[in-house]
Short mmCIF file of C-alpha atoms in Angstrom, two decimals:
data_model
loop_
_atom_site.label_atom_id
_atom_site.label_comp_id
_atom_site.label_asym_id
_atom_site.label_seq_id
_atom_site.Cartn_x
_atom_site.Cartn_y
_atom_site.Cartn_z
CA MET A 1 0.00 0.00 0.00
CA ASN A 2 1.22 3.52 -0.80
CA PHE A 3 2.68 5.11 2.34
CA LYS A 4 0.53 8.26 2.20
CA VAL A 5 -2.60 6.24 1.53
CA GLY A 6 -1.72 4.10 4.52
CA VAL A 7 -1.35 7.18 6.73
CA LEU A 8 -4.65 8.58 5.50
CA CYS A 9 -6.46 5.32 6.18
CA PHE A 10 -4.95 5.18 9.65
CA LEU A 11 -6.03 8.73 10.47
CA ASN A 12 -9.46 8.32 8.93
CA SER A 13 -10.13 5.36 11.19
CA ILE A 14 -9.64 7.38 14.37
CA GLU A 15 -10.80 10.89 13.47
CA GLN A 16 -14.45 11.36 14.37
CA ASN A 17 -16.54 13.92 16.25
CA ARG A 18 -14.34 16.81 15.22
CA SER A 19 -14.19 20.21 16.88
CA PRO A 20 -16.35 23.11 15.56
CA SER A 21 -15.60 24.07 11.96
CA MET A 22 -13.13 26.87 11.37
CA SER A 23 -15.51 28.74 9.09
CA SER A 24 -17.84 29.48 11.98
CA LEU A 25 -15.09 30.65 14.29
CA GLU A 26 -12.30 32.31 12.35
CA HIS A 27 -13.91 35.76 12.00
CA SER A 28 -15.65 35.89 15.38
CA ARG A 29 -14.89 39.07 17.31
CA ASP A 30 -17.05 38.44 20.38
CA PHE A 31 -16.58 35.28 22.33
CA SER A 32 -17.87 33.30 25.26
CA VAL A 33 -16.74 30.02 26.75
CA PRO A 34 -18.04 27.13 24.66
CA SER A 35 -18.89 24.20 26.92
CA SER A 36 -17.68 21.79 24.24
CA LEU A 37 -14.14 23.00 24.80
CA CYS A 38 -14.10 22.82 28.56
CA GLY A 39 -13.89 19.18 29.47
CA SER A 40 -11.84 16.14 28.62
CA GLY A 41 -10.34 15.21 25.28
CA GLU A 42 -12.34 12.04 24.73
CA ASN A 43 -13.42 13.23 21.28
CA LEU A 44 -9.92 14.30 20.26
CA SER A 45 -7.29 12.13 18.61
CA TYR A 46 -3.51 12.10 18.85
CA PRO A 47 -2.28 10.02 15.91
CA PHE A 48 1.26 11.37 16.07
CA VAL A 49 2.08 10.64 19.73
CA HIS A 50 2.61 7.38 21.57
CA GLU A 51 -0.42 5.86 23.27
CA LYS A 52 1.02 6.44 26.75
CA ILE A 53 1.36 10.16 26.06
CA ALA A 54 -2.01 10.33 24.29
CA ASN A 55 -3.74 8.89 27.37
CA ILE A 56 -2.39 11.76 29.47
CA LEU A 57 -3.19 14.41 26.84
CA SER A 58 -6.82 13.27 26.71
CA CYS A 59 -7.12 14.75 30.21
CA ASN A 60 -9.49 12.13 31.66
CA ASN A 61 -9.84 10.51 35.13
CA VAL A 62 -9.67 13.48 37.47
CA ASN A 63 -8.95 12.35 41.02
CA SER A 64 -8.49 15.53 43.12
CA SER A 65 -10.74 18.41 44.13
CA LEU A 66 -10.03 22.03 43.27
CA SER A 67 -9.37 23.07 46.87
CA ASP A 68 -6.71 20.39 47.25
CA LEU A 69 -4.65 21.90 44.45
CA ILE A 70 -5.33 25.65 44.12
CA ASN A 71 -6.34 28.44 46.50
CA GLU A 72 -9.64 29.62 45.05
CA GLU A 73 -9.20 33.16 46.43
CA THR A 74 -5.60 33.92 45.46
CA TRP A 75 -5.30 31.44 42.56
CA GLU A 76 -2.02 30.25 44.03
CA ILE A 77 -1.10 26.67 43.22
CA ASN A 78 -0.64 25.03 46.60
CA HIS A 79 0.00 21.46 45.56
CA ASN A 80 3.36 20.41 46.98
CA PRO A 81 4.11 16.72 46.49
CA SER A 82 5.64 15.07 49.55
CA ASN A 83 8.03 12.99 47.49
CA GLY A 84 9.09 15.89 45.25
CA ILE A 85 7.41 14.45 42.17
CA VAL A 86 4.15 15.45 40.48
CA ASP A 87 2.70 12.29 38.98
CA LEU A 88 1.08 12.73 35.61
CA GLN A 89 -2.42 11.91 36.78
CA THR A 90 -2.16 14.67 39.40
CA LEU A 91 -1.01 16.96 36.58
CA VAL A 92 -4.26 16.14 34.76
CA SER A 93 -6.26 16.96 37.90
CA LEU A 94 -4.37 20.24 38.26
CA ALA A 95 -5.21 21.11 34.64
CA HIS A 96 -8.92 20.57 35.30
CA ALA A 97 -8.75 22.58 38.52
CA SER A 98 -7.08 25.42 36.60
CA ASP A 99 -9.83 25.36 33.99
CA LYS A 100 -12.50 25.85 36.66
CA LEU A 101 -10.81 29.10 37.76
CA VAL A 102 -9.21 30.76 34.75
CA PHE A 103 -12.43 31.71 32.96
CA THR A 104 -14.21 33.02 36.06
CA ASP A 105 -12.24 36.29 36.03
CA ILE A 106 -10.15 36.94 32.93
CA SER A 107 -9.54 40.52 34.09
CA ARG A 108 -6.76 39.15 36.31
CA PHE A 109 -4.67 38.55 33.22
CA ARG A 110 -2.69 41.04 31.19
CA PRO A 111 -3.77 41.88 27.62
CA SER A 112 -1.68 39.29 25.77
CA SER A 113 -2.99 36.50 28.01
CA ARG A 114 -6.55 37.69 27.40
CA GLY A 115 -5.78 37.54 23.69
CA LEU A 116 -4.75 33.93 24.18
CA ILE A 117 -8.06 33.23 25.91
CA LYS A 118 -9.82 34.55 22.83
CA VAL A 119 -7.76 32.24 20.60
CA ALA A 120 -8.62 29.28 22.85
CA CYS A 121 -12.35 30.03 22.87
CA THR A 122 -12.97 31.05 19.27
CA MET A 123 -10.13 29.62 17.18
CA ASN A 124 -7.96 26.75 18.37
CA VAL A 125 -6.98 25.54 21.85
CA ALA A 126 -3.70 23.95 20.74
CA THR A 127 -2.57 27.21 19.08
CA ALA A 128 -3.42 29.18 22.22
CA THR A 129 -1.51 26.66 24.35
CA LEU A 130 1.68 26.68 22.31
CA LEU A 131 1.70 30.50 22.32
CA ALA A 132 1.05 30.45 26.07
CA PHE A 133 4.15 28.28 26.47
CA ASN A 134 6.21 31.13 25.00
CA ILE A 135 4.90 33.50 27.69
CA LEU A 136 5.58 30.81 30.30
CA GLU A 137 9.17 30.37 29.12
CA SER A 138 9.69 34.14 29.28
CA ALA A 139 8.40 34.14 32.87
CA ILE A 140 10.80 31.29 33.70
CA ARG A 141 13.66 33.24 32.16
CA GLN A 142 12.88 36.24 34.31
CA ALA A 143 12.50 34.10 37.44
CA THR A 144 15.98 32.66 36.88
CA GLY A 145 17.68 35.92 35.86
CA ASN A 146 18.04 34.92 32.20
CA SER A 147 15.91 37.66 30.65
CA ASN A 148 18.62 38.83 28.27
CA GLY A 149 20.77 36.96 25.81
CA LYS A 150 20.54 33.33 24.85
CA ALA A 151 18.57 31.34 27.40
CA PRO A 152 19.87 28.09 28.92
CA LEU A 153 17.94 24.90 28.34
CA LEU A 154 14.58 24.71 30.10
CA LYS A 155 15.84 21.80 32.18
CA THR A 156 18.75 23.92 33.42
CA MET A 157 16.52 26.86 34.33
CA LEU A 158 14.03 24.62 36.14
CA ASN A 159 16.85 23.14 38.20
CA GLU A 160 17.88 26.69 39.11
CA MET A 161 14.33 27.41 40.29
CA GLU A 162 14.06 24.36 42.48
CA GLY A 163 15.46 25.90 45.64
CA THR A 164 13.11 28.91 45.74
CA ASN A 165 10.07 27.58 43.89
CA HIS A 166 9.85 23.94 44.85
CA ASN A 167 6.20 23.16 44.15
CA LEU A 168 5.93 25.13 40.88
CA THR A 169 9.20 23.67 39.63
CA LYS A 170 7.98 20.10 40.03
CA ILE A 171 4.79 20.93 38.16
CA LEU A 172 6.73 22.67 35.40
CA LYS A 173 9.06 19.70 35.03
CA SER A 174 6.14 17.30 34.67
CA LEU A 175 4.59 19.55 32.03
CA LEU A 176 7.68 20.59 30.07
CA LEU A 177 10.28 17.83 30.25
CA PRO A 178 10.25 14.56 28.29
CA PHE A 179 8.21 11.54 29.26
CA PRO A 180 8.88 9.07 30.89
CA THR A 181 11.79 10.61 32.83
CA ASP A 182 9.87 13.57 34.25
CA GLY A 183 6.88 14.66 32.22
CA ILE A 184 4.90 14.92 29.00
CA ASN A 185 7.08 17.40 27.09
CA LEU A 186 3.94 19.20 25.95
CA ARG A 187 5.65 22.36 24.75
CA ASN A 188 7.82 20.48 22.25
CA LEU A 189 4.94 18.23 21.16
CA LEU A 190 3.10 21.39 20.11
CA TRP A 191 5.98 23.37 18.66
CA HIS A 192 7.15 20.43 16.52
CA GLY A 193 3.68 19.74 15.15
CA PHE A 194 2.93 16.36 16.75
CA VAL A 195 -0.15 17.74 18.52
CA SER A 196 -2.62 20.06 16.81
CA GLU A 197 -5.62 19.85 19.15
CA LEU A 198 -5.98 19.72 22.93
CA PRO A 199 -8.64 19.78 25.62
CA ARG A 200 -8.79 23.26 27.11
CA PRO A 201 -7.60 22.35 30.66
CA TRP A 202 -4.00 22.16 29.39
CA PHE A 203 -4.23 25.74 28.15
CA SER A 204 -5.72 26.83 31.49
CA LEU A 205 -2.89 25.16 33.42
CA VAL A 206 -0.22 26.97 31.39
CA LEU A 207 -1.99 30.29 31.87
CA LEU A 208 -2.31 29.74 35.62
CA LEU A 209 1.38 28.86 35.89
CA VAL A 210 2.24 32.14 34.14
CA TYR A 211 -0.05 33.98 36.58
CA ASN A 212 1.64 32.34 39.59
CA LEU A 213 5.16 33.04 38.37
CA GLU A 214 4.38 36.68 37.62
CA LYS A 215 2.71 37.12 41.00
CA GLN A 216 5.74 35.68 42.79
CA GLN A 217 7.91 38.19 40.94
CA GLY A 218 5.95 41.09 42.38
CA GLU A 219 3.34 41.38 39.63
CA LYS A 220 6.10 42.29 37.19
CA LEU A 221 5.55 41.53 33.56
CA PRO A 222 8.22 39.39 31.93
CA VAL A 223 10.97 41.38 30.25
CA TYR A 224 10.70 40.40 26.63
CA HIS A 225 14.20 40.07 25.47
CA ASP A 226 13.77 39.92 21.72
CA LYS A 227 12.91 43.20 19.94
CA SER A 228 15.62 41.97 17.61
CA ASP A 229 15.30 43.30 14.10
CA ILE A 230 13.70 40.95 11.62
CA ILE A 231 15.71 40.55 8.46
CA ASP A 232 14.10 42.07 5.38
CA LEU A 233 13.94 39.22 2.88
CA LYS A 234 13.12 41.72 0.14
CA SER A 235 16.69 42.99 0.31
CA PHE A 236 17.76 39.77 -1.44
CA ASP A 237 16.87 39.74 -5.13
CA THR A 238 15.98 36.05 -5.30
CA LEU A 239 13.64 36.28 -2.32
CA LYS A 240 12.28 39.61 -3.49
CA ASN A 241 11.10 37.93 -6.68
CA LEU A 242 9.31 35.22 -4.68
CA ILE A 243 7.57 37.84 -2.54
CA GLU A 244 6.51 40.07 -5.43
CA ASP A 245 5.22 37.09 -7.44
CA PHE A 246 3.36 35.61 -4.46
CA ALA A 247 -0.23 34.50 -5.02
CA LEU A 248 -2.40 31.96 -3.26
CA SER A 249 -4.99 30.42 -5.56
CA SER A 250 -7.83 28.10 -4.56
CA SER A 251 -5.93 25.30 -6.29
CA ASP A 252 -2.83 26.05 -4.19
CA ILE A 253 -4.89 25.97 -1.00
CA GLU A 254 -6.48 22.66 -1.94
CA LYS A 255 -3.08 21.06 -2.59
CA MET A 256 -1.68 22.40 0.69
CA ILE A 257 -4.67 21.08 2.64
CA ASN A 258 -4.44 17.66 1.00
CA TRP A 259 -0.73 17.49 1.82
CA LEU A 260 -1.62 17.41 5.53
CA PRO A 261 -3.20 14.04 6.39
CA ALA A 262 -4.82 14.95 9.73
CA THR A 263 -8.00 17.05 9.86
CA SER A 264 -6.79 18.90 12.96
CA HIS A 265 -3.64 20.05 11.16
CA ARG A 266 -5.75 21.16 8.21
CA ASP A 267 -7.81 23.31 10.59
CA LEU A 268 -4.62 25.10 11.64
CA LEU A 269 -3.75 25.75 8.00
CA GLN A 270 -7.22 27.18 7.37
CA LEU A 271 -6.73 29.49 10.34
CA ALA A 272 -3.34 30.67 9.01
CA ILE A 273 -4.85 31.30 5.58
CA SER A 274 -7.72 33.32 7.07
CA TRP A 275 -5.23 35.48 9.01
CA GLN A 276 -3.10 36.01 5.92
CA LYS A 277 -6.08 37.01 3.79
CA GLY A 278 -7.26 39.46 6.44
CA LYS A 279 -3.73 40.80 7.03
CA GLN A 280 -4.08 39.89 10.71
CA TYR A 281 -1.49 38.60 13.16
CA PRO A 282 1.65 38.01 11.02
CA ALA A 283 3.75 36.51 13.83
CA CYS A 284 1.05 34.02 14.79
CA THR A 285 0.52 33.17 11.12
CA ALA A 286 4.24 32.42 10.80
CA VAL A 287 4.01 30.19 13.89
CA LEU A 288 1.28 28.02 12.38
CA LEU A 289 2.96 27.74 8.97
CA SER A 290 6.30 26.80 10.52
CA ILE A 291 4.99 23.92 12.62
CA LEU A 292 2.79 22.62 9.78
CA ILE A 293 5.67 22.66 7.28
CA GLU A 294 7.85 20.72 9.72
CA HIS A 295 5.09 18.22 10.45
CA GLY A 296 4.33 17.58 6.77
CA LEU A 297 8.01 17.28 5.87
CA ARG A 298 8.54 14.79 8.71
CA ILE A 299 5.82 12.53 7.30
CA GLN A 300 7.47 12.63 3.86
CA TRP A 301 10.94 12.10 5.37
CA CYS A 302 9.72 8.98 7.20
CA HIS A 303 8.24 7.61 3.97
CA ILE A 304 11.26 8.32 1.77
CA ASN A 305 13.77 6.96 4.31
CA ASP A 306 11.62 4.03 5.49
CA ARG A 307 11.50 5.30 9.07
CA SER A 308 7.82 4.94 10.01
CA CYS A 309 8.76 4.70 13.71
CA ASP A 310 9.59 8.43 13.67
CA LEU A 311 6.07 9.41 12.58
CA ILE A 312 5.07 9.59 16.24
CA ALA A 313 6.58 11.14 19.34
CA ARG A 314 7.69 8.25 21.55
CA PRO A 315 8.65 8.20 25.23
CA GLY A 316 12.40 8.52 25.70
CA SER A 317 13.10 9.22 22.00
CA TYR A 318 14.28 12.36 20.26
CA PHE A 319 12.21 13.86 17.46
CA VAL A 320 13.24 14.26 13.83
CA THR A 321 13.20 18.05 13.42
CA LEU A 322 13.54 20.76 10.80
CA ASP A 323 16.05 22.83 12.78
CA GLY A 324 18.18 22.06 15.85
CA HIS A 325 21.58 21.55 14.22
CA GLY A 326 23.22 22.12 17.61
CA GLN A 327 21.85 18.72 18.68
CA ARG A 328 22.38 16.83 15.43
CA ASN A 329 24.55 14.33 17.32
CA GLN A 330 21.42 13.33 19.27
CA HIS A 331 18.66 13.25 16.66
CA ASP A 332 18.04 13.25 12.92
CA LEU A 333 17.42 16.43 10.96
CA LEU A 334 15.06 16.60 8.02
CA LEU A 335 17.49 18.57 5.82
CA HIS A 336 20.79 16.96 6.85
CA PRO A 337 22.55 15.06 4.02
CA TYR A 338 22.99 11.93 6.17
CA LEU A 339 20.91 9.84 8.55
CA GLY A 340 21.62 8.94 12.14
CA GLN A 341 24.54 9.93 14.30
CA ASP A 342 27.08 7.72 12.51
CA GLU A 343 30.36 9.61 12.39
CA GLN A 344 31.26 7.77 9.19
CA LEU A 345 28.26 9.39 7.44
CA THR A 346 27.56 6.28 5.39
CA LYS A 347 23.75 6.41 5.00
CA LYS A 348 22.46 9.22 2.84
CA ASN A 349 19.22 11.08 3.52
CA SER A 350 17.17 10.21 0.40
CA PHE A 351 14.80 13.07 1.19
CA ILE A 352 17.39 15.59 -0.07
CA GLU A 353 17.34 14.19 -3.59
CA TYR A 354 13.54 13.85 -3.49
CA LEU A 355 13.00 17.55 -2.72
CA GLY A 356 15.68 18.85 -5.06
CA GLY A 357 18.42 21.43 -4.60
CA GLY A 358 16.26 24.55 -5.02
CA THR A 359 13.65 23.45 -2.48
CA ILE A 360 16.30 22.33 0.01
CA ALA A 361 18.04 25.70 -0.40
CA LEU A 362 14.82 27.62 0.30
CA LEU A 363 13.91 25.52 3.37
CA THR A 364 17.45 25.82 4.72
CA ASP A 365 17.41 29.58 4.27
CA LEU A 366 14.12 29.84 6.15
CA PHE A 367 14.70 27.39 8.99
CA ALA A 368 18.26 26.11 9.37
CA SER A 369 20.82 28.68 8.29
CA SER A 370 23.89 29.44 10.39
CA CYS A 371 24.84 32.49 8.29
CA GLY A 372 22.26 35.14 9.11
CA GLY A 373 19.02 33.56 7.93
CA PRO A 374 15.74 34.16 9.80
CA ASN A 375 15.56 30.59 11.25
CA VAL A 376 11.85 31.20 11.55
CA ARG A 377 10.57 28.34 13.72
CA ALA A 378 13.41 28.62 16.25
CA ALA A 379 13.12 32.42 16.43
CA LEU A 380 9.40 32.17 17.17
CA ALA A 381 9.59 29.18 19.51
CA HIS A 382 12.48 30.38 21.66
CA GLY A 383 11.51 33.98 22.26
CA ASN A 384 13.64 35.88 19.75
CA TRP A 385 10.51 37.39 18.22
CA GLN A 386 8.27 37.16 21.28
CA SER A 387 7.29 40.82 21.34
CA TYR A 388 5.83 40.49 17.84
CA ILE A 389 3.70 37.58 19.04
CA GLU A 390 2.71 39.71 22.04
CA GLU A 391 1.57 42.52 19.73
CA ASP A 392 -0.62 40.08 17.82
CA LEU A 393 -2.20 38.78 21.01
CA ILE A 394 -2.81 42.26 22.40
CA SER A 395 -4.53 43.16 19.12
CA MET A 396 -6.82 40.19 19.64
CA ASP A 397 -7.67 41.28 23.18
CA VAL A 398 -8.59 44.88 22.45
CA ASP A 399 -10.54 43.95 19.31
CA ALA A 400 -8.25 46.28 17.41
CA PHE A 401 -8.34 46.66 13.69
CA PRO A 402 -5.84 44.43 11.86
CA ARG A 403 -2.33 45.78 11.62
CA ILE A 404 -1.48 46.97 8.12
CA GLY A 405 2.27 47.37 8.50
CA ASN A 406 2.31 50.49 10.64
CA LYS A 407 4.48 48.97 13.36
CA LYS A 408 8.16 48.17 13.20
CA GLY A 409 8.79 44.70 11.86
CA THR A 410 5.27 44.13 10.52
CA THR A 411 6.19 44.48 6.85
CA GLU A 412 9.22 42.22 7.29
CA LEU A 413 7.04 39.64 9.06
CA TRP A 414 4.51 39.60 6.24
CA ASN A 415 7.36 39.14 3.74
CA ILE A 416 8.46 36.09 5.74
CA VAL A 417 4.87 34.79 5.83
CA GLN A 418 4.65 35.04 2.04
CA VAL A 419 7.90 33.12 1.56
CA LEU A 420 6.65 30.50 4.05
CA PHE A 421 3.54 30.07 1.90
CA VAL A 422 5.76 29.71 -1.19
CA ALA A 423 7.75 27.00 0.60
CA PHE A 424 4.53 25.32 1.75
CA LYS A 425 3.10 25.29 -1.80
CA THR A 426 6.37 23.93 -3.16
CA VAL A 427 6.73 20.99 -0.76
CA ALA A 428 3.02 20.20 -1.11
CA THR A 429 3.50 19.70 -4.86
CA THR A 430 7.04 18.39 -4.90
CA GLY A 431 8.25 17.19 -8.26
CA LYS A 432 10.70 18.22 -10.93
CA GLU A 433 8.16 20.41 -12.64
CA THR A 434 7.43 22.40 -9.48
CA SER A 435 10.81 22.39 -7.75
CA LEU A 436 12.40 25.82 -7.28
CA LEU A 437 15.39 24.82 -9.40
CA SER A 438 16.26 28.47 -10.08
CA TYR A 439 16.50 29.28 -6.37
CA SER A 440 20.02 29.47 -4.95
CA PRO A 441 20.68 29.85 -1.21
CA GLN A 442 20.99 33.35 0.22
CA PHE A 443 22.23 32.41 3.70
CA SER A 444 24.68 29.55 3.09
CA TYR A 445 28.43 29.87 3.76
CA THR A 446 29.03 30.28 0.03
CA ALA A 447 26.36 32.96 -0.37
CA SER A 448 27.68 34.85 2.66
CA THR A 449 31.22 34.68 1.25
CA ILE A 450 29.98 36.01 -2.08
CA ARG A 451 28.31 38.96 -0.35
CA SER A 452 31.52 39.68 1.55
CA MET A 453 33.49 39.58 -1.70
CA LYS A 454 31.01 41.95 -3.31
CA ASP A 455 31.48 44.38 -0.43
CA ALA A 456 35.25 44.11 -0.88
CA LEU A 457 34.88 44.69 -4.60
CA HIS A 458 32.81 47.80 -4.06
CA SER A 459 35.39 49.14 -1.61
CA LEU A 460 38.27 48.42 -3.99
CA GLU A 461 36.45 50.00 -6.90
CA HIS A 462 35.80 53.09 -4.80
CA LEU A 463 39.47 53.19 -3.79
CA ASP A 464 40.47 52.88 -7.45
CA SER A 465 38.24 55.80 -8.45
CA VAL A 466 39.70 57.89 -5.62
CA ARG A 467 43.23 57.01 -6.83
CA MET A 468 42.38 58.03 -10.38
CA GLU A 469 41.15 61.41 -9.15
CA ALA A 470 44.27 61.75 -7.01
CA ASP A 471 46.49 61.01 -10.04
CA GLN A 472 45.46 64.30 -11.58
CA PHE A 473 46.83 66.05 -8.52
CA LEU A 474 49.78 63.81 -7.61
CA CYS A 475 51.39 63.47 -11.05
CA PRO A 476 52.18 67.17 -11.57
CA ILE A 477 53.57 67.39 -8.05
CA ALA A 478 55.68 64.29 -8.55
CA ASN A 479 57.06 65.64 -11.83
CA LYS A 480 57.92 68.97 -10.24
CA HIS A 481 59.46 67.43 -7.12
CA SER A 482 61.07 64.28 -8.46
CA SER A 483 62.99 63.83 -5.21
CA ARG A 484 59.73 63.38 -3.28
CA ARG A 485 59.39 59.65 -3.98
CA ASP A 486 57.19 59.29 -0.91
CA ILE A 487 54.42 61.11 -2.83
CA LEU A 488 54.74 58.64 -5.71
CA ASP A 489 54.56 55.77 -3.21
CA LEU A 490 51.05 56.90 -2.27
CA ARG A 491 49.85 55.95 -5.73
CA VAL A 492 48.16 52.57 -5.94
CA SER A 493 48.83 50.56 -9.04
CA THR A 494 45.77 50.64 -11.29
CA SER A 495 46.75 47.40 -13.00
CA PHE A 496 47.14 45.66 -9.61
CA LEU A 497 43.69 46.77 -8.45
CA ARG A 498 42.09 45.77 -11.71
CA ASP A 499 43.72 42.36 -11.65
CA LEU A 500 42.54 41.83 -8.08
CA ILE A 501 38.98 42.87 -8.93
CA ASN A 502 38.92 40.58 -11.96
CA ASN A 503 40.20 37.66 -9.91
CA LEU A 504 37.58 38.24 -7.20
CA ASN A 505 34.87 38.46 -9.84
CA PHE A 506 36.01 35.16 -11.31
CA VAL A 507 35.92 33.44 -7.91
CA LYS A 508 32.50 34.97 -7.18
CA ASN A 509 31.02 33.71 -10.44
CA GLU A 510 32.47 30.24 -9.97
CA SER A 511 31.10 30.11 -6.42
CA GLN A 512 27.66 31.31 -7.54
CA ASP A 513 27.45 28.43 -9.99
CA MET A 514 28.07 25.95 -7.16
CA ALA A 515 26.08 27.76 -4.44
CA TRP A 516 22.98 25.57 -4.63
CA THR A 517 25.00 22.59 -3.35
CA SER A 518 26.09 24.47 -0.21
CA CYS A 519 22.84 24.35 1.69
#
């Protein structure tokens, strides 16, 4: 049986009783709390996670009362396990207890968190939860004094918190770290596309943890450490052409939807498309596109390389990911030329040849470049662009009109969104006739070297023009004062400069011809 057909049959057999259709929710501006989203996940499916994890995510079998876990007046989490470990069933009970409180008084939350509540109630709970994890990570960074610069691993920061925040730390470990060692690793399950729907109690638990951490820090808001400039992809001619030629036809949308086998993932794509068409929430749109591209590529990678075991997130196993080259000695990467962690590099990644050089170059530029590329998924997931996500969420809370590029970074974000859609369309219709064979990498080592050489060429050409102007002044002086050889020594040899420029141009052109292989 064809691999994709097999996946579709598998998913079709378990996907029933779906959540409300996106068409009825995506444009809603007023919202309440739908009862259908409040309880367990018995009608939800988790085809891309191991059964043991799926049983926990379904959020069933509550065994503790609200008062045992949370102070109903202060909303402080008071569960403190005697043995220092929060078992996963207690974590489920805590999630349900959180859900009973969070929606009774949303005024306690700051605007971005209220925006998340709107996403959870009218759009998609899983999307709201993964964005809430970003706010939670920022609160953890502030609690551990890591607000600025590159953050340590979550595990490291949670260990730092353990002395002063014992009960919250144990809960956070059960929620954030991998199962079965400590927890369910929910943040990574969401951000790597394995989970695209959730029962609402998980969202409520994340929001309540943020509330508790902020309260313990004296009601201070997390210091968002990004405000880093977003690279303008239009400043690169190849990418500029993709952006200016961008169009999303009904046929394109149909192919993109069909590329995703699970209905819940397709709902996320429909939400991203609705935001793009309405020019709303560019950062959040980029989030959804990034995780969906990775998820779809992973399914193809597993098929091409005969690695069906990596279709699902398994306890104690690393994921196959789109980015994360810093940990390539621990897990496979979708775009790496070789499979496994074999130092001999003997088994090739057949997915590279399947996608083609142009498509690999574009995906690498977007997600896995070490030479100045946007690295979109990592930048969004790890807080580099958190303030842009915050702006989107605040816009949702205040029912503001959509942003039309009047804030710093908005235009650049929409340019990235358009290129993400181009990449999505390309991988959804992969084949020689649709591959971006004319696309060469803009952020590879070779491309960066070429840009540096161009800068050097421009400087040398400017120096040469200055020398030529100086000749008109220096030559008469040198002829009149022949003994002043030091003046003649100031002259730069025109032939030398021209030879150097010609040689650099030759190297540049040769490198450009080979650039597509240096992804």
